[in-house]
PDB file of N, CA and C in Angstrom:
ATOM      1  N   MET A   1    -125.754 123.017  66.522  1.00  0.00           N
ATOM      2  CA  MET A   1    -125.374 122.820  67.851  1.00  0.00           C
ATOM      3  C   MET A   1    -124.357 121.683  67.984  1.00  0.00           C
ATOM      4  N   PRO A   2    -123.268 121.823  68.669  1.00  0.00           N
ATOM      5  CA  PRO A   2    -122.325 120.678  68.829  1.00  0.00           C
ATOM      6  C   PRO A   2    -122.860 119.737  69.730  1.00  0.00           C
ATOM      7  N   ALA A   3    -122.574 118.372  69.367  1.00  0.00           N
ATOM      8  CA  ALA A   3    -123.093 117.264  70.194  1.00  0.00           C
ATOM      9  C   ALA A   3    -121.971 116.330  70.246  1.00  0.00           C
ATOM     10  N   ARG A   4    -121.910 115.546  71.490  1.00  0.00           N
ATOM     11  CA  ARG A   4    -121.033 114.428  71.627  1.00  0.00           C
ATOM     12  C   ARG A   4    -121.739 113.276  72.431  1.00  0.00           C
ATOM     13  N   ASP A   5    -121.508 112.147  71.979  1.00  0.00           N
ATOM     14  CA  ASP A   5    -122.134 110.946  72.618  1.00  0.00           C
ATOM     15  C   ASP A   5    -123.606 111.143  72.778  1.00  0.00           C
ATOM     16  N   GLY A   6    -124.234 111.706  71.603  1.00  0.00           N
ATOM     17  CA  GLY A   6    -125.745 111.902  71.632  1.00  0.00           C
ATOM     18  C   GLY A   6    -126.242 112.977  72.638  1.00  0.00           C
ATOM     19  N   ARG A   7    -125.403 113.793  73.110  1.00  0.00           N
ATOM     20  CA  ARG A   7    -125.821 114.887  73.964  1.00  0.00           C
ATOM     21  C   ARG A   7    -125.472 116.211  73.403  1.00  0.00           C
ATOM     22  N   ASP A   8    -126.479 117.219  73.469  1.00  0.00           N
ATOM     23  CA  ASP A   8    -126.254 118.526  72.953  1.00  0.00           C
ATOM     24  C   ASP A   8    -125.373 119.209  73.889  1.00  0.00           C
ATOM     25  N   LEU A   9    -124.336 119.972  73.475  1.00  0.00           N
ATOM     26  CA  LEU A   9    -123.510 120.644  74.328  1.00  0.00           C
ATOM     27  C   LEU A   9    -123.705 122.176  74.423  1.00  0.00           C
ATOM     28  N   SER A  10    -124.285 122.739  73.326  1.00  0.00           N
ATOM     29  CA  SER A  10    -124.549 124.102  73.241  1.00  0.00           C
ATOM     30  C   SER A  10    -125.494 124.430  72.038  1.00  0.00           C
ATOM     31  N   GLY A  11    -125.997 125.597  72.029  1.00  0.00           N
ATOM     32  CA  GLY A  11    -126.889 125.882  70.970  1.00  0.00           C
ATOM     33  C   GLY A  11    -126.498 127.279  70.479  1.00  0.00           C
ATOM     34  N   GLY A  12    -127.096 127.664  69.203  1.00  0.00           N
ATOM     35  CA  GLY A  12    -126.778 128.959  68.719  1.00  0.00           C
ATOM     36  C   GLY A  12    -127.852 129.252  67.637  1.00  0.00           C
ATOM     37  N   TYR A  13    -127.895 130.580  67.286  1.00  0.00           N
ATOM     38  CA  TYR A  13    -128.783 131.093  66.317  1.00  0.00           C
ATOM     39  C   TYR A  13    -128.192 132.331  65.676  1.00  0.00           C
ATOM     40  N   ASN A  14    -128.631 132.562  64.481  1.00  0.00           N
ATOM     41  CA  ASN A  14    -128.269 133.798  63.816  1.00  0.00           C
ATOM     42  C   ASN A  14    -128.708 135.047  64.621  1.00  0.00           C
ATOM     43  N   GLY A  15    -127.754 135.904  64.895  1.00  0.00           N
ATOM     44  CA  GLY A  15    -128.202 137.112  65.684  1.00  0.00           C
ATOM     45  C   GLY A  15    -127.014 138.007  66.002  1.00  0.00           C
ATOM     46  N   SER A  16    -127.254 139.092  66.619  1.00  0.00           N
ATOM     47  CA  SER A  16    -126.273 140.113  67.100  1.00  0.00           C
ATOM     48  C   SER A  16    -125.495 139.455  68.288  1.00  0.00           C
ATOM     49  N   PRO A  17    -124.263 139.924  68.409  1.00  0.00           N
ATOM     50  CA  PRO A  17    -123.519 139.553  69.587  1.00  0.00           C
ATOM     51  C   PRO A  17    -124.154 139.864  70.911  1.00  0.00           C
ATOM     52  N   ARG A  18    -123.781 139.061  71.871  1.00  0.00           N
ATOM     53  CA  ARG A  18    -124.326 139.175  73.249  1.00  0.00           C
ATOM     54  C   ARG A  18    -124.399 140.660  73.704  1.00  0.00           C
ATOM     55  N   GLY A  19    -125.592 141.071  74.117  1.00  0.00           N
ATOM     56  CA  GLY A  19    -125.794 142.428  74.693  1.00  0.00           C
ATOM     57  C   GLY A  19    -126.056 143.407  73.672  1.00  0.00           C
ATOM     58  N   LEU A  20    -125.866 143.190  72.366  1.00  0.00           N
ATOM     59  CA  LEU A  20    -126.237 144.194  71.360  1.00  0.00           C
ATOM     60  C   LEU A  20    -127.626 144.144  70.794  1.00  0.00           C
ATOM     61  N   PRO A  21    -128.115 145.231  70.327  1.00  0.00           N
ATOM     62  CA  PRO A  21    -129.462 145.196  69.716  1.00  0.00           C
ATOM     63  C   PRO A  21    -129.541 144.388  68.565  1.00  0.00           C
ATOM     64  N   HIS A  22    -130.760 143.815  68.282  1.00  0.00           N
ATOM     65  CA  HIS A  22    -130.894 143.020  67.081  1.00  0.00           C
ATOM     66  C   HIS A  22    -130.758 143.782  65.854  1.00  0.00           C
ATOM     67  N   SER A  23    -130.011 143.289  64.876  1.00  0.00           N
ATOM     68  CA  SER A  23    -129.807 144.008  63.663  1.00  0.00           C
ATOM     69  C   SER A  23    -130.890 143.621  62.635  1.00  0.00           C
ATOM     70  N   VAL A  24    -131.168 144.779  61.958  1.00  0.00           N
ATOM     71  CA  VAL A  24    -132.287 144.669  60.808  1.00  0.00           C
ATOM     72  C   VAL A  24    -131.486 144.497  59.561  1.00  0.00           C
ATOM     73  N   HIS A  25    -131.964 143.443  58.817  1.00  0.00           N
ATOM     74  CA  HIS A  25    -131.279 143.081  57.544  1.00  0.00           C
ATOM     75  C   HIS A  25    -132.340 143.109  56.563  1.00  0.00           C
ATOM     76  N   VAL A  26    -132.113 144.044  55.503  1.00  0.00           N
ATOM     77  CA  VAL A  26    -133.247 144.276  54.555  1.00  0.00           C
ATOM     78  C   VAL A  26    -132.926 143.852  53.128  1.00  0.00           C
ATOM     79  N   ASP A  27    -131.803 143.235  52.873  1.00  0.00           N
ATOM     80  CA  ASP A  27    -131.500 142.824  51.485  1.00  0.00           C
ATOM     81  C   ASP A  27    -130.898 141.335  51.457  1.00  0.00           C
ATOM     82  N   ASP A  28    -130.636 140.822  50.327  1.00  0.00           N
ATOM     83  CA  ASP A  28    -130.095 139.494  50.256  1.00  0.00           C
ATOM     84  C   ASP A  28    -128.644 139.339  50.410  1.00  0.00           C
ATOM     85  N   GLU A  29    -127.913 140.468  50.613  1.00  0.00           N
ATOM     86  CA  GLU A  29    -126.465 140.418  50.831  1.00  0.00           C
ATOM     87  C   GLU A  29    -126.116 139.845  52.074  1.00  0.00           C
ATOM     88  N   PRO A  30    -125.009 139.175  52.145  1.00  0.00           N
ATOM     89  CA  PRO A  30    -124.609 138.667  53.462  1.00  0.00           C
ATOM     90  C   PRO A  30    -124.543 139.620  54.586  1.00  0.00           C
ATOM     91  N   CYS A  31    -125.048 139.362  55.712  1.00  0.00           N
ATOM     92  CA  CYS A  31    -125.103 140.322  56.848  1.00  0.00           C
ATOM     93  C   CYS A  31    -123.789 140.344  57.509  1.00  0.00           C
ATOM     94  N   THR A  32    -123.216 141.426  57.848  1.00  0.00           N
ATOM     95  CA  THR A  32    -121.903 141.565  58.524  1.00  0.00           C
ATOM     96  C   THR A  32    -122.126 141.995  59.954  1.00  0.00           C
ATOM     97  N   ASP A  33    -123.241 142.268  60.389  1.00  0.00           N
ATOM     98  CA  ASP A  33    -123.486 142.639  61.808  1.00  0.00           C
ATOM     99  C   ASP A  33    -123.854 141.440  62.729  1.00  0.00           C
ATOM    100  N   SER A  34    -124.419 140.422  62.247  1.00  0.00           N
ATOM    101  CA  SER A  34    -124.766 139.229  62.992  1.00  0.00           C
ATOM    102  C   SER A  34    -123.836 138.159  63.034  1.00  0.00           C
ATOM    103  N   LEU A  35    -123.858 137.187  63.827  1.00  0.00           N
ATOM    104  CA  LEU A  35    -123.155 135.944  63.807  1.00  0.00           C
ATOM    105  C   LEU A  35    -124.080 134.825  63.337  1.00  0.00           C
ATOM    106  N   HIS A  36    -123.359 133.922  62.614  1.00  0.00           N
ATOM    107  CA  HIS A  36    -124.117 132.752  62.190  1.00  0.00           C
ATOM    108  C   HIS A  36    -124.343 131.789  63.303  1.00  0.00           C
ATOM    109  N   ALA A  37    -125.377 130.933  63.194  1.00  0.00           N
ATOM    110  CA  ALA A  37    -125.665 130.002  64.221  1.00  0.00           C
ATOM    111  C   ALA A  37    -124.627 129.039  64.615  1.00  0.00           C
ATOM    112  N   GLU A  38    -123.804 128.561  63.618  1.00  0.00           N
ATOM    113  CA  GLU A  38    -122.699 127.687  64.000  1.00  0.00           C
ATOM    114  C   GLU A  38    -121.625 128.421  64.842  1.00  0.00           C
ATOM    115  N   GLU A  39    -121.406 129.621  64.388  1.00  0.00           N
ATOM    116  CA  GLU A  39    -120.331 130.386  65.278  1.00  0.00           C
ATOM    117  C   GLU A  39    -120.854 130.669  66.613  1.00  0.00           C
ATOM    118  N   THR A  40    -122.185 131.070  66.821  1.00  0.00           N
ATOM    119  CA  THR A  40    -122.792 131.376  68.090  1.00  0.00           C
ATOM    120  C   THR A  40    -122.701 130.068  68.972  1.00  0.00           C
ATOM    121  N   ALA A  41    -123.030 128.836  68.324  1.00  0.00           N
ATOM    122  CA  ALA A  41    -123.051 127.728  69.163  1.00  0.00           C
ATOM    123  C   ALA A  41    -121.670 127.243  69.610  1.00  0.00           C
ATOM    124  N   LEU A  42    -120.599 127.548  68.809  1.00  0.00           N
ATOM    125  CA  LEU A  42    -119.251 127.218  69.152  1.00  0.00           C
ATOM    126  C   LEU A  42    -118.789 128.127  70.247  1.00  0.00           C
ATOM    127  N   LEU A  43    -119.152 129.436  70.030  1.00  0.00           N
ATOM    128  CA  LEU A  43    -118.696 130.394  71.081  1.00  0.00           C
ATOM    129  C   LEU A  43    -119.405 130.287  72.378  1.00  0.00           C
ATOM    130  N   ASN A  44    -120.698 129.946  72.367  1.00  0.00           N
ATOM    131  CA  ASN A  44    -121.470 129.663  73.560  1.00  0.00           C
ATOM    132  C   ASN A  44    -120.799 128.482  74.271  1.00  0.00           C
ATOM    133  N   ALA A  45    -120.413 127.436  73.592  1.00  0.00           N
ATOM    134  CA  ALA A  45    -119.758 126.318  74.357  1.00  0.00           C
ATOM    135  C   ALA A  45    -118.507 126.673  74.935  1.00  0.00           C
ATOM    136  N   ALA A  46    -117.645 127.409  74.281  1.00  0.00           N
ATOM    137  CA  ALA A  46    -116.352 128.041  74.824  1.00  0.00           C
ATOM    138  C   ALA A  46    -116.646 128.882  75.957  1.00  0.00           C
ATOM    139  N   TYR A  47    -117.590 129.772  75.893  1.00  0.00           N
ATOM    140  CA  TYR A  47    -118.050 130.704  77.031  1.00  0.00           C
ATOM    141  C   TYR A  47    -118.284 129.967  78.305  1.00  0.00           C
ATOM    142  N   HIS A  48    -118.876 128.782  78.112  1.00  0.00           N
ATOM    143  CA  HIS A  48    -119.322 128.007  79.271  1.00  0.00           C
ATOM    144  C   HIS A  48    -118.299 126.879  79.605  1.00  0.00           C
ATOM    145  N   GLY A  49    -117.122 127.018  79.002  1.00  0.00           N
ATOM    146  CA  GLY A  49    -115.969 126.052  79.265  1.00  0.00           C
ATOM    147  C   GLY A  49    -116.116 124.686  78.685  1.00  0.00           C
ATOM    148  N   VAL A  50    -116.919 124.506  77.748  1.00  0.00           N
ATOM    149  CA  VAL A  50    -117.192 123.234  77.072  1.00  0.00           C
ATOM    150  C   VAL A  50    -116.394 123.169  75.797  1.00  0.00           C
ATOM    151  N   SER A  51    -115.599 122.116  75.594  1.00  0.00           N
ATOM    152  CA  SER A  51    -114.843 121.890  74.344  1.00  0.00           C
ATOM    153  C   SER A  51    -115.750 121.317  73.305  1.00  0.00           C
ATOM    154  N   SER A  52    -115.523 121.946  72.077  1.00  0.00           N
ATOM    155  CA  SER A  52    -116.253 121.341  70.893  1.00  0.00           C
ATOM    156  C   SER A  52    -115.380 120.381  70.121  1.00  0.00           C
ATOM    157  N   ARG A  53    -114.174 120.144  70.666  1.00  0.00           N
ATOM    158  CA  ARG A  53    -113.284 119.150  69.987  1.00  0.00           C
ATOM    159  C   ARG A  53    -113.868 117.773  69.955  1.00  0.00           C
ATOM    160  N   GLY A  54    -113.891 117.206  68.773  1.00  0.00           N
ATOM    161  CA  GLY A  54    -114.473 115.829  68.550  1.00  0.00           C
ATOM    162  C   GLY A  54    -115.875 115.747  68.476  1.00  0.00           C
ATOM    163  N   THR A  55    -116.639 116.867  68.309  1.00  0.00           N
ATOM    164  CA  THR A  55    -118.067 116.835  68.312  1.00  0.00           C
ATOM    165  C   THR A  55    -118.637 116.737  66.879  1.00  0.00           C
ATOM    166  N   ALA A  56    -119.890 116.426  66.779  1.00  0.00           N
ATOM    167  CA  ALA A  56    -120.588 116.631  65.462  1.00  0.00           C
ATOM    168  C   ALA A  56    -121.435 117.969  65.658  1.00  0.00           C
ATOM    169  N   LEU A  57    -121.398 118.763  64.559  1.00  0.00           N
ATOM    170  CA  LEU A  57    -122.138 120.011  64.587  1.00  0.00           C
ATOM    171  C   LEU A  57    -123.372 119.752  63.665  1.00  0.00           C
ATOM    172  N   TYR A  58    -124.548 120.058  64.373  1.00  0.00           N
ATOM    173  CA  TYR A  58    -125.853 119.956  63.675  1.00  0.00           C
ATOM    174  C   TYR A  58    -126.313 121.274  63.263  1.00  0.00           C
ATOM    175  N   CYS A  59    -126.674 121.538  61.989  1.00  0.00           N
ATOM    176  CA  CYS A  59    -126.929 122.902  61.468  1.00  0.00           C
ATOM    177  C   CYS A  59    -128.212 122.815  60.620  1.00  0.00           C
ATOM    178  N   THR A  60    -128.957 123.779  60.544  1.00  0.00           N
ATOM    179  CA  THR A  60    -130.142 123.891  59.725  1.00  0.00           C
ATOM    180  C   THR A  60    -129.601 124.051  58.232  1.00  0.00           C
ATOM    181  N   HIS A  61    -128.611 124.853  58.020  1.00  0.00           N
ATOM    182  CA  HIS A  61    -128.035 125.158  56.667  1.00  0.00           C
ATOM    183  C   HIS A  61    -126.612 124.609  56.744  1.00  0.00           C
ATOM    184  N   SER A  62    -126.099 124.283  55.609  1.00  0.00           N
ATOM    185  CA  SER A  62    -124.677 124.015  55.509  1.00  0.00           C
ATOM    186  C   SER A  62    -123.862 125.346  55.820  1.00  0.00           C
ATOM    187  N   PRO A  63    -122.720 125.087  56.421  1.00  0.00           N
ATOM    188  CA  PRO A  63    -122.043 126.392  56.898  1.00  0.00           C
ATOM    189  C   PRO A  63    -121.463 127.143  55.769  1.00  0.00           C
ATOM    190  N   CYS A  64    -121.271 128.430  55.924  1.00  0.00           N
ATOM    191  CA  CYS A  64    -120.678 129.279  54.938  1.00  0.00           C
ATOM    192  C   CYS A  64    -119.144 129.037  55.147  1.00  0.00           C
ATOM    193  N   LYS A  65    -118.377 129.584  54.169  1.00  0.00           N
ATOM    194  CA  LYS A  65    -116.920 129.368  54.180  1.00  0.00           C
ATOM    195  C   LYS A  65    -116.298 129.981  55.367  1.00  0.00           C
ATOM    196  N   ALA A  66    -116.723 131.184  55.867  1.00  0.00           N
ATOM    197  CA  ALA A  66    -116.134 131.761  57.121  1.00  0.00           C
ATOM    198  C   ALA A  66    -116.311 130.944  58.319  1.00  0.00           C
ATOM    199  N   CYS A  67    -117.628 130.474  58.394  1.00  0.00           N
ATOM    200  CA  CYS A  67    -117.921 129.543  59.680  1.00  0.00           C
ATOM    201  C   CYS A  67    -117.056 128.251  59.700  1.00  0.00           C
ATOM    202  N   THR A  68    -116.689 127.717  58.360  1.00  0.00           N
ATOM    203  CA  THR A  68    -116.031 126.425  58.347  1.00  0.00           C
ATOM    204  C   THR A  68    -114.647 126.656  58.898  1.00  0.00           C
ATOM    205  N   GLY A  69    -113.997 127.768  58.809  1.00  0.00           N
ATOM    206  CA  GLY A  69    -112.748 128.027  59.316  1.00  0.00           C
ATOM    207  C   GLY A  69    -112.747 127.837  60.977  1.00  0.00           C
ATOM    208  N   ARG A  70    -113.782 128.333  61.554  1.00  0.00           N
ATOM    209  CA  ARG A  70    -114.081 128.176  63.049  1.00  0.00           C
ATOM    210  C   ARG A  70    -114.274 126.709  63.303  1.00  0.00           C
ATOM    211  N   ILE A  71    -115.110 126.124  62.509  1.00  0.00           N
ATOM    212  CA  ILE A  71    -115.407 124.675  62.676  1.00  0.00           C
ATOM    213  C   ILE A  71    -114.127 123.829  62.722  1.00  0.00           C
ATOM    214  N   ILE A  72    -113.367 124.077  61.660  1.00  0.00           N
ATOM    215  CA  ILE A  72    -112.160 123.314  61.539  1.00  0.00           C
ATOM    216  C   ILE A  72    -111.210 123.554  62.692  1.00  0.00           C
ATOM    217  N   ASN A  73    -111.018 124.817  63.147  1.00  0.00           N
ATOM    218  CA  ASN A  73    -110.028 125.169  64.078  1.00  0.00           C
ATOM    219  C   ASN A  73    -110.443 124.733  65.512  1.00  0.00           C
ATOM    220  N   VAL A  74    -111.689 124.404  65.885  1.00  0.00           N
ATOM    221  CA  VAL A  74    -112.113 123.790  67.150  1.00  0.00           C
ATOM    222  C   VAL A  74    -112.153 122.346  67.063  1.00  0.00           C
ATOM    223  N   ALA A  75    -111.789 121.744  66.001  1.00  0.00           N
ATOM    224  CA  ALA A  75    -111.630 120.355  65.829  1.00  0.00           C
ATOM    225  C   ALA A  75    -113.104 119.574  65.762  1.00  0.00           C
ATOM    226  N   VAL A  76    -114.031 120.241  65.205  1.00  0.00           N
ATOM    227  CA  VAL A  76    -115.384 119.507  64.985  1.00  0.00           C
ATOM    228  C   VAL A  76    -114.973 118.459  64.018  1.00  0.00           C
ATOM    229  N   VAL A  77    -115.516 117.175  64.205  1.00  0.00           N
ATOM    230  CA  VAL A  77    -115.276 116.077  63.198  1.00  0.00           C
ATOM    231  C   VAL A  77    -116.255 115.777  62.205  1.00  0.00           C
ATOM    232  N   ALA A  78    -117.466 116.231  62.420  1.00  0.00           N
ATOM    233  CA  ALA A  78    -118.496 116.098  61.499  1.00  0.00           C
ATOM    234  C   ALA A  78    -119.567 117.259  61.573  1.00  0.00           C
ATOM    235  N   VAL A  79    -120.129 117.480  60.402  1.00  0.00           N
ATOM    236  CA  VAL A  79    -121.160 118.497  60.256  1.00  0.00           C
ATOM    237  C   VAL A  79    -122.421 117.820  59.494  1.00  0.00           C
ATOM    238  N   VAL A  80    -123.497 117.953  60.248  1.00  0.00           N
ATOM    239  CA  VAL A  80    -124.693 117.388  59.604  1.00  0.00           C
ATOM    240  C   VAL A  80    -125.692 118.578  59.433  1.00  0.00           C
ATOM    241  N   TYR A  81    -126.254 118.639  58.124  1.00  0.00           N
ATOM    242  CA  TYR A  81    -127.189 119.850  57.788  1.00  0.00           C
ATOM    243  C   TYR A  81    -128.346 119.403  57.150  1.00  0.00           C
ATOM    244  N   ALA A  82    -129.409 120.246  57.051  1.00  0.00           N
ATOM    245  CA  ALA A  82    -130.597 119.839  56.377  1.00  0.00           C
ATOM    246  C   ALA A  82    -130.704 120.576  54.994  1.00  0.00           C
ATOM    247  N   LEU A  83    -130.369 121.832  54.971  1.00  0.00           N
ATOM    248  CA  LEU A  83    -130.497 122.594  53.748  1.00  0.00           C
ATOM    249  C   LEU A  83    -129.156 123.193  53.179  1.00  0.00           C
ATOM    250  N   PRO A  84    -129.008 123.394  51.974  1.00  0.00           N
ATOM    251  CA  PRO A  84    -127.778 123.998  51.411  1.00  0.00           C
ATOM    252  C   PRO A  84    -127.762 125.614  51.653  1.00  0.00           C
ATOM    253  N   TYR A  85    -126.586 126.040  51.992  1.00  0.00           N
ATOM    254  CA  TYR A  85    -126.411 127.442  52.051  1.00  0.00           C
ATOM    255  C   TYR A  85    -126.232 127.993  50.583  1.00  0.00           C
ATOM    256  N   ARG A  86    -126.315 129.281  50.431  1.00  0.00           N
ATOM    257  CA  ARG A  86    -126.233 129.854  49.058  1.00  0.00           C
ATOM    258  C   ARG A  86    -124.993 129.482  48.266  1.00  0.00           C
ATOM    259  N   SER A  87    -123.900 129.124  48.988  1.00  0.00           N
ATOM    260  CA  SER A  87    -122.714 128.849  48.316  1.00  0.00           C
ATOM    261  C   SER A  87    -122.233 127.494  48.954  1.00  0.00           C
ATOM    262  N   ASP A  88    -121.587 126.714  48.015  1.00  0.00           N
ATOM    263  CA  ASP A  88    -121.051 125.468  48.536  1.00  0.00           C
ATOM    264  C   ASP A  88    -119.577 125.535  48.932  1.00  0.00           C
ATOM    265  N   ALA A  89    -119.016 126.668  48.923  1.00  0.00           N
ATOM    266  CA  ALA A  89    -117.622 126.901  49.341  1.00  0.00           C
ATOM    267  C   ALA A  89    -117.246 126.179  50.688  1.00  0.00           C
ATOM    268  N   GLY A  90    -118.215 126.464  51.594  1.00  0.00           N
ATOM    269  CA  GLY A  90    -117.971 125.968  52.889  1.00  0.00           C
ATOM    270  C   GLY A  90    -117.813 124.376  52.909  1.00  0.00           C
ATOM    271  N   LEU A  91    -118.688 123.790  52.200  1.00  0.00           N
ATOM    272  CA  LEU A  91    -118.660 122.334  52.085  1.00  0.00           C
ATOM    273  C   LEU A  91    -117.377 121.802  51.496  1.00  0.00           C
ATOM    274  N   ALA A  92    -116.914 122.504  50.461  1.00  0.00           N
ATOM    275  CA  ALA A  92    -115.703 122.116  49.813  1.00  0.00           C
ATOM    276  C   ALA A  92    -114.515 122.301  50.724  1.00  0.00           C
ATOM    277  N   ARG A  93    -114.619 123.238  51.531  1.00  0.00           N
ATOM    278  CA  ARG A  93    -113.435 123.513  52.600  1.00  0.00           C
ATOM    279  C   ARG A  93    -113.464 122.548  53.615  1.00  0.00           C
ATOM    280  N   LEU A  94    -114.689 122.170  54.072  1.00  0.00           N
ATOM    281  CA  LEU A  94    -114.711 121.038  55.032  1.00  0.00           C
ATOM    282  C   LEU A  94    -114.102 119.672  54.480  1.00  0.00           C
ATOM    283  N   ALA A  95    -114.439 119.488  53.258  1.00  0.00           N
ATOM    284  CA  ALA A  95    -113.981 118.229  52.626  1.00  0.00           C
ATOM    285  C   ALA A  95    -112.482 118.157  52.544  1.00  0.00           C
ATOM    286  N   VAL A  96    -111.886 119.346  52.267  1.00  0.00           N
ATOM    287  CA  VAL A  96    -110.412 119.409  52.150  1.00  0.00           C
ATOM    288  C   VAL A  96    -109.788 119.166  53.383  1.00  0.00           C
ATOM    289  N   ALA A  97    -110.480 119.612  54.512  1.00  0.00           N
ATOM    290  CA  ALA A  97    -109.956 119.502  55.868  1.00  0.00           C
ATOM    291  C   ALA A  97    -110.248 118.124  56.528  1.00  0.00           C
ATOM    292  N   GLY A  98    -110.999 117.314  55.700  1.00  0.00           N
ATOM    293  CA  GLY A  98    -111.228 115.949  56.202  1.00  0.00           C
ATOM    294  C   GLY A  98    -112.438 115.863  57.278  1.00  0.00           C
ATOM    295  N   VAL A  99    -113.270 116.917  57.286  1.00  0.00           N
ATOM    296  CA  VAL A  99    -114.470 116.866  58.225  1.00  0.00           C
ATOM    297  C   VAL A  99    -115.511 116.097  57.540  1.00  0.00           C
ATOM    298  N   LEU A 100    -116.063 115.144  58.172  1.00  0.00           N
ATOM    299  CA  LEU A 100    -117.236 114.357  57.688  1.00  0.00           C
ATOM    300  C   LEU A 100    -118.384 115.292  57.477  1.00  0.00           C
ATOM    301  N   VAL A 101    -119.044 115.360  56.281  1.00  0.00           N
ATOM    302  CA  VAL A 101    -120.255 116.103  56.062  1.00  0.00           C
ATOM    303  C   VAL A 101    -121.302 115.156  55.612  1.00  0.00           C
ATOM    304  N   GLU A 102    -122.596 115.440  56.225  1.00  0.00           N
ATOM    305  CA  GLU A 102    -123.738 114.628  55.876  1.00  0.00           C
ATOM    306  C   GLU A 102    -124.943 115.571  55.762  1.00  0.00           C
ATOM    307  N   LYS A 103    -125.750 115.303  54.730  1.00  0.00           N
ATOM    308  CA  LYS A 103    -127.049 115.989  54.454  1.00  0.00           C
ATOM    309  C   LYS A 103    -128.048 115.204  55.134  1.00  0.00           C
ATOM    310  N   LEU A 104    -128.896 115.829  55.897  1.00  0.00           N
ATOM    311  CA  LEU A 104    -129.972 114.977  56.552  1.00  0.00           C
ATOM    312  C   LEU A 104    -130.885 114.237  55.669  1.00  0.00           C
ATOM    313  N   GLN A 105    -131.371 114.840  54.537  1.00  0.00           N
ATOM    314  CA  GLN A 105    -132.214 114.160  53.680  1.00  0.00           C
ATOM    315  C   GLN A 105    -131.468 112.877  53.049  1.00  0.00           C
ATOM    316  N   GLU A 106    -130.234 112.932  52.876  1.00  0.00           N
ATOM    317  CA  GLU A 106    -129.497 111.750  52.389  1.00  0.00           C
ATOM    318  C   GLU A 106    -129.381 110.686  53.499  1.00  0.00           C
ATOM    319  N   ALA A 107    -129.500 111.119  54.769  1.00  0.00           N
ATOM    320  CA  ALA A 107    -129.492 110.187  55.800  1.00  0.00           C
ATOM    321  C   ALA A 107    -130.915 109.600  56.126  1.00  0.00           C
ATOM    322  N   GLY A 108    -131.861 110.096  55.361  1.00  0.00           N
ATOM    323  CA  GLY A 108    -133.268 109.581  55.572  1.00  0.00           C
ATOM    324  C   GLY A 108    -133.984 110.210  56.648  1.00  0.00           C
ATOM    325  N   CYS A 109    -133.485 111.395  57.047  1.00  0.00           N
ATOM    326  CA  CYS A 109    -134.162 112.094  58.262  1.00  0.00           C
ATOM    327  C   CYS A 109    -135.160 113.058  57.867  1.00  0.00           C
ATOM    328  N   LEU A 110    -135.177 113.499  56.548  1.00  0.00           N
ATOM    329  CA  LEU A 110    -136.213 114.410  56.157  1.00  0.00           C
ATOM    330  C   LEU A 110    -136.960 113.911  55.022  1.00  0.00           C
ATOM    331  N   PRO A 111    -138.291 114.299  54.968  1.00  0.00           N
ATOM    332  CA  PRO A 111    -139.108 113.802  53.773  1.00  0.00           C
ATOM    333  C   PRO A 111    -138.473 114.264  52.515  1.00  0.00           C
ATOM    334  N   THR A 112    -138.679 113.495  51.457  1.00  0.00           N
ATOM    335  CA  THR A 112    -138.206 113.918  50.048  1.00  0.00           C
ATOM    336  C   THR A 112    -139.287 114.832  49.509  1.00  0.00           C
ATOM    337  N   GLU A 113    -138.880 115.756  48.694  1.00  0.00           N
ATOM    338  CA  GLU A 113    -139.852 116.534  47.964  1.00  0.00           C
ATOM    339  C   GLU A 113    -140.475 115.800  46.805  1.00  0.00           C
ATOM    340  N   ALA A 114    -141.826 116.078  46.671  1.00  0.00           N
ATOM    341  CA  ALA A 114    -142.549 115.457  45.631  1.00  0.00           C
ATOM    342  C   ALA A 114    -142.229 115.924  44.216  1.00  0.00           C
TER     343      ALA A 114
END
């Protein structure tokens, strides 16, 4: 979800585009029918006329490489995530673009594993 000044601006989740039936995903390959939560959150903000420019984006998982293109293009300035995605290509792309990236556990927000 994008946030500015401590306020949530929008939310999103993994799922089919608005008005389409839920897609069934049965294997571990990347799903091409659904949108990722980051993309949905940014699109929902735009749909309601809310700019994501200058926001921090809070995610459960680090963004995939495709989502980082959208994150960079709407001028999100920081991404905070809890868990790594299956590939770190998105994190590398954000670093090249100068987007601040922070993992929650490193920020002391999640319990450490024993």
